[in-house]
Coordinates of C-alpha atoms in Angstrom, one line a residue:
M262 CA -76.9 101.4 -128.4
L263 CA -76.0 101.5 -132.2
I264 CA -79.4 103.1 -134.0
S265 CA -79.0 103.2 -137.4
L266 CA -75.9 102.4 -140.0
T267 CA -76.2 105.1 -143.8
V268 CA -73.3 103.6 -146.6
R269 CA -73.3 104.5 -149.6
N270 CA -71.2 104.5 -152.5
L271 CA -68.8 102.1 -150.7
A272 CA -67.7 99.2 -152.5
V273 CA -70.5 97.2 -153.4
V274 CA -72.8 99.0 -151.7
E275 CA -74.8 102.0 -153.3
D276 CA -77.1 103.1 -150.7
L277 CA -78.0 100.7 -147.8
A278 CA -79.6 101.9 -144.6
L279 CA -80.0 99.6 -141.5
T280 CA -81.7 100.2 -138.5
F281 CA -80.9 98.4 -135.6
E282 CA -82.4 97.3 -131.9
P283 CA -82.2 96.2 -128.1
G284 CA -80.4 92.5 -128.4
M285 CA -78.8 90.0 -129.7
T286 CA -78.8 90.9 -134.1
S287 CA -77.7 88.0 -136.1
L288 CA -76.2 89.1 -139.9
T289 CA -76.7 86.1 -142.4
G290 CA -76.4 85.5 -145.7
E291 CA -74.3 83.8 -148.3
T292 CA -70.6 83.7 -148.1
G293 CA -68.9 86.4 -150.1
A294 CA -72.8 88.5 -149.6
G295 CA -70.7 91.1 -147.8
K296 CA -71.6 91.4 -144.7
S297 CA -68.5 92.2 -143.3
M298 CA -68.4 94.9 -145.7
L299 CA -71.4 96.4 -142.8
V300 CA -68.2 95.9 -140.1
D301 CA -65.7 97.9 -142.6
A302 CA -68.1 100.2 -142.9
L303 CA -69.1 100.8 -139.2
S304 CA -64.8 100.6 -138.1
L305 CA -64.5 103.7 -140.8
V306 CA -67.0 106.0 -139.4
L307 CA -65.6 105.5 -136.2
G308 CA -62.4 106.3 -137.2
D309 CA -60.4 103.6 -139.5
R310 CA -57.9 104.1 -142.2
A311 CA -59.6 105.1 -145.2
D312 CA -58.7 104.3 -149.0
S313 CA -59.2 105.7 -152.1
N314 CA -60.2 102.5 -154.1
M315 CA -62.7 101.7 -151.5
I316 CA -65.2 104.5 -152.9
R317 CA -67.8 102.3 -155.4
H318 CA -67.0 102.2 -158.8
G319 CA -68.6 105.5 -161.2
A320 CA -68.9 107.5 -157.7
E321 CA -66.8 110.1 -156.4
R322 CA -67.3 109.8 -153.0
A323 CA -68.0 107.5 -150.2
E324 CA -70.4 108.4 -147.3
I325 CA -70.8 107.1 -144.0
E326 CA -73.0 107.9 -140.9
A327 CA -74.0 106.2 -138.0
D328 CA -76.1 107.7 -135.1
F329 CA -76.0 105.9 -131.7
N330 CA -78.8 106.4 -128.0
L331 CA -77.1 108.0 -125.3
D332 CA -79.4 106.8 -122.6
N333 CA -77.3 104.4 -121.1
N334 CA -74.0 105.4 -122.3
T335 CA -73.7 108.7 -120.0
T336 CA -70.1 108.1 -120.4
L337 CA -69.8 109.1 -124.0
A338 CA -72.1 112.5 -122.9
K339 CA -70.3 113.8 -121.1
W340 CA -67.2 113.3 -123.3
L341 CA -69.5 114.6 -126.0
Q342 CA -70.7 118.0 -123.9
E343 CA -66.4 118.4 -122.5
N344 CA -65.4 118.9 -126.1
E345 CA -68.8 121.0 -127.0
L346 CA -70.0 118.3 -129.8
D347 CA -73.3 117.7 -127.6
E348 CA -76.7 118.0 -129.5
D349 CA -80.0 117.1 -128.5
E350 CA -79.4 113.4 -126.4
Q351 CA -77.8 112.2 -129.8
C352 CA -74.7 111.4 -131.3
H353 CA -74.6 111.2 -135.1
L354 CA -71.4 110.1 -137.0
R355 CA -70.3 111.1 -140.1
R356 CA -67.7 109.8 -142.9
T357 CA -66.7 111.4 -146.0
I358 CA -63.8 109.6 -148.3
S359 CA -63.0 111.5 -151.7
R360 CA -61.9 110.3 -154.6
D361 CA -58.7 112.4 -154.2
G362 CA -57.7 110.7 -151.1
R363 CA -59.7 113.3 -148.5
S364 CA -61.5 112.3 -146.0
K365 CA -63.5 114.2 -143.5
G366 CA -64.9 113.3 -140.3
Y367 CA -68.0 115.0 -138.6
I368 CA -69.8 114.4 -135.5
N369 CA -73.0 115.9 -134.8
G370 CA -72.6 118.1 -138.1
R371 CA -69.3 119.9 -136.8
A372 CA -66.5 119.1 -138.6
V373 CA -63.9 117.0 -136.3
P374 CA -60.2 115.6 -136.4
L375 CA -60.9 111.2 -137.1
A376 CA -59.1 111.2 -133.6
L377 CA -61.9 112.5 -132.0
L378 CA -64.4 109.2 -133.8
K379 CA -61.8 107.2 -132.7
E380 CA -62.1 108.5 -128.9
V381 CA -66.2 107.9 -130.0
S382 CA -65.5 104.7 -130.9
E383 CA -63.6 103.4 -127.8
R384 CA -66.9 104.9 -125.3
S385 CA -69.6 103.3 -127.9
I386 CA -69.1 100.5 -129.6
D387 CA -66.0 97.0 -129.4
I388 CA -65.4 94.8 -132.1
H389 CA -64.0 91.4 -132.4
G390 CA -63.1 90.5 -135.8
Q391 CA -62.7 87.0 -136.4
H392 CA -59.3 86.6 -136.6
A393 CA -58.9 88.8 -132.8
H394 CA -57.8 85.4 -131.8
Q395 CA -54.3 85.4 -133.2
S396 CA -53.9 88.9 -130.9
L397 CA -54.4 86.4 -127.9
I398 CA -50.9 85.3 -128.3
R399 CA -49.5 88.7 -127.3
P400 CA -48.4 90.1 -124.3
Q401 CA -49.6 92.9 -124.8
T402 CA -53.1 91.9 -125.4
Q403 CA -53.1 89.4 -122.2
R404 CA -52.7 92.2 -120.5
E405 CA -54.8 94.8 -121.7
I406 CA -57.8 91.6 -121.4
L407 CA -56.4 91.4 -117.5
D408 CA -56.9 94.8 -116.8
I409 CA -60.2 95.3 -118.5
V410 CA -61.9 92.9 -116.2
A411 CA -59.5 94.7 -112.9
D412 CA -61.0 97.9 -114.1
N413 CA -57.9 99.4 -114.1
K414 CA -58.4 102.1 -116.6
A415 CA -57.9 105.1 -114.6
L416 CA -54.9 104.4 -112.9
L417 CA -53.3 103.4 -116.0
N418 CA -54.3 106.8 -117.8
N419 CA -52.8 108.4 -114.4
L420 CA -49.5 106.2 -114.6
K421 CA -48.9 106.7 -118.2
T422 CA -49.6 110.4 -117.5
A423 CA -47.7 110.2 -114.0
Y424 CA -45.0 107.6 -115.9
R425 CA -44.2 110.3 -119.1
D426 CA -43.9 113.2 -116.8
W427 CA -41.0 111.3 -114.8
S428 CA -39.8 110.4 -117.5
A429 CA -39.1 113.3 -119.0
S430 CA -37.5 115.1 -116.0
Q431 CA -35.2 111.3 -115.4
Q432 CA -34.6 112.9 -119.5
E433 CA -33.5 116.7 -118.2
L434 CA -31.2 114.7 -115.2
E435 CA -29.7 112.6 -117.1
L436 CA -28.6 115.6 -120.0
L437 CA -27.4 117.6 -116.5
Q438 CA -25.7 114.7 -115.3
S439 CA -23.9 114.0 -118.2
Q440 CA -23.0 118.0 -118.6
A441 CA -21.6 118.3 -115.3
E442 CA -18.0 117.9 -116.0
E443 CA -17.6 120.4 -119.3
Q444 CA -19.9 122.6 -117.2
K445 CA -17.4 122.3 -114.5
A446 CA -14.9 123.2 -116.6
K447 CA -16.4 126.0 -118.2
Q448 CA -17.4 127.5 -114.6
E449 CA -13.8 127.7 -113.9
L450 CA -12.8 129.6 -116.9
L451 CA -15.7 131.5 -116.4
Q452 CA -14.8 132.5 -112.6
Y453 CA -11.0 133.4 -114.1
Q454 CA -12.8 135.7 -116.5
V455 CA -15.4 137.4 -114.4
S456 CA -12.1 137.9 -111.9
E457 CA -9.4 139.3 -114.5
L458 CA -12.6 142.3 -115.7
E459 CA -13.8 142.7 -112.0
S460 CA -9.8 144.4 -111.3
F461 CA -11.5 147.3 -113.8
Q462 CA -13.7 149.7 -113.2
L463 CA -15.9 149.3 -116.0
T464 CA -18.6 151.4 -117.0
Q465 CA -19.4 152.4 -119.8
T466 CA -19.1 156.3 -118.5
H467 CA -16.0 155.2 -116.9
I468 CA -14.4 154.2 -119.8
Q469 CA -15.6 157.0 -121.8
D470 CA -13.7 159.3 -119.8
L471 CA -11.0 157.9 -119.4
L472 CA -10.7 157.5 -123.9
Q473 CA -11.9 161.3 -123.6
Q474 CA -8.7 162.3 -120.7
Q475 CA -6.3 160.1 -122.6
S476 CA -7.1 162.5 -126.0
Q477 CA -7.2 165.7 -123.9
L478 CA -4.1 165.2 -121.8
A479 CA -2.6 163.8 -125.5
N480 CA -3.4 167.2 -126.5
A481 CA -2.7 169.4 -123.9
S482 CA -0.1 171.4 -125.6
Q483 CA -2.0 172.1 -128.8
L484 CA -5.4 172.6 -126.9
I485 CA -3.6 175.3 -124.7
S486 CA -2.3 176.9 -127.4
V487 CA -5.2 177.1 -129.3
A488 CA -6.6 178.3 -126.3
E489 CA -4.1 181.0 -125.5
A490 CA -3.9 182.0 -129.1
G491 CA -8.2 182.8 -128.9
L492 CA -7.7 185.1 -125.9
H493 CA -5.0 186.6 -127.4
R494 CA -7.0 187.8 -131.0
I495 CA -10.5 188.5 -128.7
F496 CA -9.0 191.0 -126.2
D497 CA -5.0 191.7 -126.6
E498 CA -3.7 191.9 -129.2
E499 CA -3.0 195.8 -130.3
Q500 CA -5.2 197.8 -132.8
A501 CA -7.1 194.5 -134.2
A502 CA -8.6 192.6 -130.5
A503 CA -12.5 191.5 -131.8
Y504 CA -13.5 193.1 -128.6
D505 CA -12.2 196.7 -129.9
I506 CA -13.2 196.5 -132.8
I507 CA -16.7 195.4 -132.4
N508 CA -16.9 197.9 -129.0
H509 CA -15.5 201.3 -131.4
T510 CA -18.3 199.9 -134.1
L511 CA -20.7 199.8 -131.1
S512 CA -19.8 203.4 -130.1
E513 CA -19.9 204.9 -133.3
L514 CA -24.0 203.2 -134.2
E515 CA -24.7 204.4 -131.0
K516 CA -23.6 207.8 -132.2
L517 CA -26.1 207.9 -134.8
Q518 CA -28.5 206.2 -133.8
D519 CA -30.7 209.2 -133.5
L520 CA -29.9 210.4 -136.7
E521 CA -31.0 206.2 -138.2
P522 CA -33.4 204.9 -136.7
R523 CA -32.3 201.5 -138.3
F524 CA -29.3 201.1 -136.6
A525 CA -30.8 200.2 -133.6
S526 CA -30.9 196.6 -135.0
A527 CA -27.6 196.3 -135.3
V528 CA -26.4 198.1 -132.0
E529 CA -28.3 194.9 -130.3
T530 CA -26.8 192.1 -132.0
L531 CA -23.2 194.1 -131.4
N532 CA -24.7 194.4 -127.6
A533 CA -24.9 190.6 -127.5
A534 CA -21.7 190.1 -129.6
I535 CA -19.5 192.4 -126.9
I536 CA -21.7 190.3 -123.7
N537 CA -20.6 186.7 -125.6
L538 CA -17.2 188.0 -126.2
D539 CA -16.3 188.4 -122.4
E540 CA -17.9 185.3 -121.8
T541 CA -15.8 183.7 -124.1
A542 CA -12.7 185.0 -123.0
N543 CA -13.4 184.1 -119.0
D544 CA -13.8 180.6 -120.4
L545 CA -10.7 180.5 -122.3
R546 CA -8.9 181.9 -119.4
H547 CA -10.7 179.8 -116.7
Y548 CA -9.9 176.8 -119.1
L549 CA -6.0 178.3 -119.0
D550 CA -5.6 178.3 -115.3
H551 CA -7.3 174.9 -114.8
I552 CA -5.5 172.7 -117.5
D553 CA -3.7 169.9 -116.3
L554 CA -0.6 169.1 -117.6
D555 CA 0.6 166.1 -114.8
P556 CA 2.5 163.6 -117.1
A557 CA 1.9 161.3 -114.4
R558 CA -1.9 161.4 -114.8
L559 CA -1.2 160.9 -118.3
N560 CA 1.1 157.7 -118.2
A561 CA -1.3 155.8 -115.5
I562 CA -4.4 156.3 -117.7
E563 CA -2.9 155.9 -120.8
D564 CA -1.6 152.2 -118.6
E565 CA -5.4 151.5 -117.7
L566 CA -6.6 152.1 -121.4
S567 CA -3.5 149.7 -122.9
Q568 CA -4.3 146.6 -120.1
L569 CA -8.4 147.5 -121.3
H570 CA -7.3 147.2 -125.0
D571 CA -4.8 143.8 -124.4
I572 CA -7.9 142.5 -122.7
A573 CA -10.3 143.3 -125.1
R574 CA -8.2 142.0 -128.0
K575 CA -8.6 138.4 -126.0
H576 CA -12.2 138.6 -126.0
H577 CA -12.2 139.8 -129.4
V578 CA -14.8 142.9 -129.0
E579 CA -13.8 146.4 -128.2
V580 CA -13.0 148.0 -125.1
E581 CA -16.6 149.9 -125.2
Q582 CA -18.0 146.7 -125.2
L583 CA -16.3 145.4 -122.4
P584 CA -18.8 146.4 -119.9
A585 CA -21.5 144.5 -121.7
L586 CA -19.3 141.9 -121.9
Y587 CA -18.5 141.3 -118.6
E588 CA -22.5 141.1 -117.7
E589 CA -23.1 137.9 -120.4
L590 CA -20.5 136.6 -118.5
S591 CA -21.5 137.0 -115.1
T592 CA -25.1 136.0 -116.1
E593 CA -23.7 133.0 -117.3
L594 CA -21.4 131.9 -114.2
E595 CA -24.4 132.8 -112.1
R596 CA -26.4 130.4 -114.1
L597 CA -23.5 127.4 -113.8
S598 CA -23.3 128.0 -110.0
N599 CA -27.2 127.2 -109.8
S600 CA -26.8 124.6 -112.0
E601 CA -25.8 122.3 -109.1
V602 CA -28.9 123.8 -107.0
H603 CA -31.4 123.2 -110.0
L604 CA -29.6 119.2 -110.4
A605 CA -30.3 118.8 -106.7
E606 CA -33.9 120.5 -106.5
L607 CA -34.7 117.5 -109.3
Q608 CA -33.6 114.6 -108.2
K609 CA -36.0 115.7 -105.5
V610 CA -38.5 116.3 -107.7
L611 CA -37.8 112.9 -109.5
S612 CA -37.8 110.8 -106.6
N613 CA -41.4 112.4 -105.8
K614 CA -42.4 111.1 -109.8
E615 CA -40.6 108.1 -109.4
A616 CA -42.6 107.3 -105.5
N617 CA -45.8 108.1 -107.5
C618 CA -45.6 106.2 -110.7
L619 CA -44.9 104.0 -107.8
A620 CA -47.5 103.9 -105.9
L621 CA -49.8 103.6 -109.1
S622 CA -47.9 100.6 -110.3
R623 CA -48.6 98.8 -107.0
E624 CA -52.5 99.6 -106.6
I625 CA -52.8 98.4 -110.4
H626 CA -50.5 94.7 -109.5
E627 CA -52.8 94.3 -106.5
K628 CA -55.9 94.7 -108.3
R629 CA -54.7 92.4 -111.3
V630 CA -53.0 89.5 -108.8
K631 CA -57.0 89.8 -107.1
T632 CA -58.8 89.5 -110.3
A633 CA -56.9 87.0 -112.4
K634 CA -57.4 83.9 -110.5
P635 CA -61.7 84.6 -110.5
L636 CA -61.5 85.3 -114.4
A637 CA -58.8 82.9 -114.8
K638 CA -61.6 80.3 -113.6
Q639 CA -64.3 82.4 -115.4
I640 CA -62.7 81.0 -118.6
S641 CA -61.6 78.0 -117.7
A642 CA -65.6 77.0 -116.9
S643 CA -66.5 78.7 -120.4
I644 CA -63.7 76.9 -122.5
K645 CA -65.1 73.3 -120.7
Q646 CA -68.5 74.0 -122.5
L647 CA -66.9 74.7 -125.6
A648 CA -65.4 71.1 -126.4
I649 CA -62.0 71.8 -124.9
P650 CA -63.2 69.7 -121.6
S651 CA -60.1 69.4 -120.1
G652 CA -59.5 72.8 -120.8
E653 CA -57.8 74.8 -117.5
I654 CA -56.6 78.8 -117.4
D655 CA -53.9 80.1 -114.9
I656 CA -53.4 84.4 -114.8
E657 CA -49.8 84.6 -114.3
V658 CA -49.6 88.5 -112.7
V659 CA -45.1 88.7 -111.4
A660 CA -44.1 92.0 -110.4
N661 CA -41.0 93.5 -111.7
S662 CA -38.0 92.3 -108.6
D663 CA -36.7 95.4 -108.7
E664 CA -40.0 97.4 -109.4
K665 CA -39.2 98.5 -112.6
F666 CA -41.9 100.1 -113.8
S667 CA -43.1 101.5 -117.3
E668 CA -46.3 102.9 -117.9
H669 CA -47.9 100.2 -118.8
G670 CA -46.6 99.0 -114.3
M671 CA -44.4 97.1 -113.4
D672 CA -46.1 93.3 -114.2
S673 CA -45.4 90.4 -116.3
V674 CA -48.9 88.9 -117.3
R675 CA -49.3 85.6 -118.8
I676 CA -52.1 83.6 -119.8
L677 CA -51.1 80.3 -119.4
V678 CA -53.3 76.9 -120.6
R679 CA -53.5 73.1 -120.2
T680 CA -55.9 71.7 -122.8
N681 CA -55.2 67.8 -121.6
P682 CA -54.9 66.4 -118.1
G683 CA -51.6 65.2 -116.8
Q684 CA -49.8 68.4 -119.1
P685 CA -48.3 71.5 -117.6
S686 CA -50.0 74.6 -117.9
G687 CA -48.0 76.6 -120.5
E688 CA -48.5 79.9 -123.1
L689 CA -50.6 79.9 -125.4
A690 CA -48.9 79.9 -128.5
K691 CA -46.7 76.5 -127.8
V692 CA -49.7 74.7 -125.9
A693 CA -53.3 75.5 -128.2
S694 CA -53.8 74.8 -131.7
G695 CA -55.5 76.7 -134.0
G696 CA -58.8 75.5 -133.1
E697 CA -58.1 75.7 -129.9
L698 CA -57.2 79.2 -129.5
A699 CA -60.0 80.3 -131.3
R700 CA -62.6 78.9 -129.0
I701 CA -60.2 80.1 -126.3
S702 CA -60.1 83.4 -127.7
L703 CA -64.5 83.0 -128.1
A704 CA -64.5 82.0 -124.5
I705 CA -62.1 85.4 -123.1
Q706 CA -64.3 88.0 -125.6
V707 CA -67.7 86.1 -124.0
V708 CA -66.4 86.5 -120.3
T709 CA -64.9 90.0 -120.6
A710 CA -67.2 91.5 -122.4
G711 CA -70.1 92.1 -120.1
K712 CA -67.1 93.9 -118.5
R713 CA -66.7 96.3 -120.5
T714 CA -68.5 99.9 -120.2
V715 CA -69.5 99.9 -123.9
P716 CA -73.3 99.0 -124.9
T717 CA -72.3 97.7 -128.4
L718 CA -70.4 94.9 -129.0
I719 CA -70.2 93.3 -132.5
F720 CA -68.4 89.9 -133.2
D721 CA -67.6 89.3 -136.6
E722 CA -67.3 85.9 -137.6
V723 CA -65.5 85.3 -134.1
D724 CA -67.6 81.8 -134.7
V725 CA -65.0 80.0 -137.3
G726 CA -64.0 76.7 -137.0
I727 CA -66.4 76.0 -134.6
G728 CA -69.8 73.7 -135.1
G729 CA -72.5 71.6 -133.0
S730 CA -73.4 71.8 -129.8
V731 CA -70.6 74.4 -129.1
A732 CA -71.9 76.7 -131.6
E733 CA -75.8 76.6 -129.6
V734 CA -73.7 76.9 -126.5
V735 CA -71.7 80.2 -128.6
G736 CA -74.9 81.5 -129.6
Q737 CA -76.4 80.9 -125.4
H738 CA -73.5 83.2 -124.2
L739 CA -74.0 86.2 -126.7
R740 CA -78.0 85.9 -126.1
K741 CA -76.9 86.1 -122.6
L742 CA -74.7 88.9 -122.6
A743 CA -77.5 90.6 -125.1
T744 CA -79.6 91.3 -121.3
T745 CA -76.9 93.9 -120.6
Q746 CA -75.5 94.9 -123.9
Q747 CA -76.3 95.2 -127.4
V748 CA -74.8 92.5 -129.9
I749 CA -74.6 92.5 -133.2
C750 CA -73.0 89.2 -134.6
I751 CA -72.5 88.3 -138.3
T752 CA -72.1 84.4 -138.6
H753 CA -72.3 81.8 -140.8
L754 CA -74.1 79.2 -138.1
P755 CA -77.3 78.4 -137.7
Q756 CA -76.4 77.9 -134.1
V757 CA -75.9 81.2 -133.5
A758 CA -78.4 83.0 -135.6
A759 CA -81.5 80.7 -134.1
Q760 CA -80.3 82.8 -130.4
A761 CA -80.5 86.3 -131.8
H762 CA -83.3 88.6 -130.6
H763 CA -83.6 89.6 -134.2
Q764 CA -82.2 89.0 -137.8
L765 CA -81.2 90.7 -140.8
Q766 CA -80.2 88.9 -144.4
V767 CA -77.3 90.1 -146.5
N768 CA -77.3 89.3 -150.0
K769 CA -75.7 90.5 -153.0
K770 CA -77.4 91.3 -156.0
H771 CA -76.8 92.0 -160.2
L772 CA -78.4 94.4 -161.5
D773 CA -77.9 96.1 -165.0
D774 CA -73.9 95.0 -165.0
S775 CA -73.2 96.1 -161.4
T776 CA -73.4 94.3 -158.4
H777 CA -75.5 96.0 -155.1
I778 CA -75.9 94.5 -151.8
V779 CA -79.4 93.8 -150.1
V780 CA -80.3 93.9 -146.2
D781 CA -83.6 92.4 -144.9
K782 CA -85.3 92.2 -141.7
L783 CA -86.3 88.5 -141.3
D784 CA -89.8 87.9 -139.8
R785 CA -90.4 84.6 -138.4
Q786 CA -91.4 83.1 -141.0
Q787 CA -87.8 84.0 -143.2
R788 CA -86.0 83.4 -140.3
I789 CA -86.8 80.0 -140.2
E790 CA -86.2 79.7 -144.1
E791 CA -83.0 81.8 -143.9
I792 CA -82.0 79.0 -141.0
A793 CA -83.1 76.1 -142.8
R794 CA -80.3 77.7 -145.6
M795 CA -77.5 77.1 -143.2
L796 CA -78.6 73.8 -142.3
G797 CA -79.0 72.4 -145.8
G798 CA -78.4 74.5 -148.4
V799 CA -79.9 75.0 -151.6
N800 CA -82.1 71.7 -151.6
L801 CA -84.2 72.8 -148.0
T802 CA -87.1 70.4 -147.2
Q803 CA -89.7 70.4 -144.9
K804 CA -87.2 68.3 -142.7
T805 CA -85.1 70.8 -142.5
R806 CA -87.6 73.8 -142.2
S807 CA -88.9 71.7 -139.0
H808 CA -85.3 71.8 -137.9
A809 CA -84.6 75.7 -137.9
E810 CA -88.7 76.1 -136.7
E811 CA -87.6 73.6 -133.6
M812 CA -84.2 75.7 -133.0
L813 CA -85.8 79.1 -133.6
D814 CA -88.0 78.0 -130.5
Q815 CA -85.7 76.7 -128.4
A816 CA -84.0 79.6 -128.1
Q817 CA -86.7 81.8 -127.0
Q818 CA -87.7 80.0 -124.1

């Protein structure tokens, strides 16, 4: 339930604080006094789009606050808890609008995105604007009205989630199917390329060995010549062999190291050199004994390398990059080979998701059909009381013949009306006049309001275009609603205002060259005066006041 509304520097409102009570409250005042401005303020604090032009002249920021009682609103209390916005069993909303265009929202003192304010709105309040009947001719609105009464919200939320999931899988499947031919050609090419590469031993080690062997065999004569020359210089050269020269020097130093101890280091180094020369000579002999000079082997290696170079050029890579290319092509081929399996799996998943959406759509359809006739009967009874004595409402629910579904189900929902005896039922836009449409809309709002889970209902001049006994009936309907929900009604009709449990009067005052809105809570005598004004205009008579008092007394019975 709405407890309070505070508005600062919004349009002509400078500083206004209102409190609200259970039951029905009417807001009345002269035309143009600013009654609807309070609804605008409430819409803003509940997340509606803001404009810096709304800020009062001379102020830098507008601010709106609203408090809601959570005692009978477990839905909102649970939502606040789930979003970690709960605070001592209260719901305090605050919205600021700055001159620079920035807008901020707060829930229980915590800054939140405006989308969260809208979520509070969905769980706390319904606002029926004075032009609500204009949207009634839309199929979407007619379907939503039926779903509210059928209590389809949870099912529709589940269907919305399931439908989006199904739609995403459907798009994925269509993409895979459209790519199937292209992938088939690509798969055939990859299969050929991989098979071609598989005929080679494509490892990094093998290719490096081939390149090394080819280089060695191609330069074998030079390698042998250098090895033989080296061995000759170390051992075989007369009088100039390195081994003999070093060994002779070592022998002479060893003879004299007793006389010169400092020769010991040189002796040690030369001993090591002798050992190293001996090992080097053995390595060169082993190399010369085992070097392969087989021309056939060289031809085979060069032939294999030639093929590898050819295939590398075909793929625009170096020979050394062929192993990595083979791995890449093999992986892609495996992926494409598995795409057919993935396609079959996706078709199975999609079929299950479609079955889920169909099951939800059928359940929603059944509830709509079950609800349509009783709801039409209720609305028909209500519009008869609203000066359409021959009015009859039918609600048509037709499932698509092919069970094609959307996130809203698989039904076409139409509200049909007959306003005169003997006429067939027809679409609202074609059969009902503007005035009749307004009254039908009001009847629907009154009938369905009790089915809504929100604790507060606001009616903003929805009674435009009616009067007399019809207006009294409207007031009675709203008062009856107020036994289960808080009803706030902005009205210009005395018959409606008199039915309220509480009455607030909105006045526009001009002070110091500026305009201010003042809202007063009226006691009984003040209500009589206000209702008399609404009945009789400027010059009030005792008879008008007596009539106003009688209306108040009758409403309280």
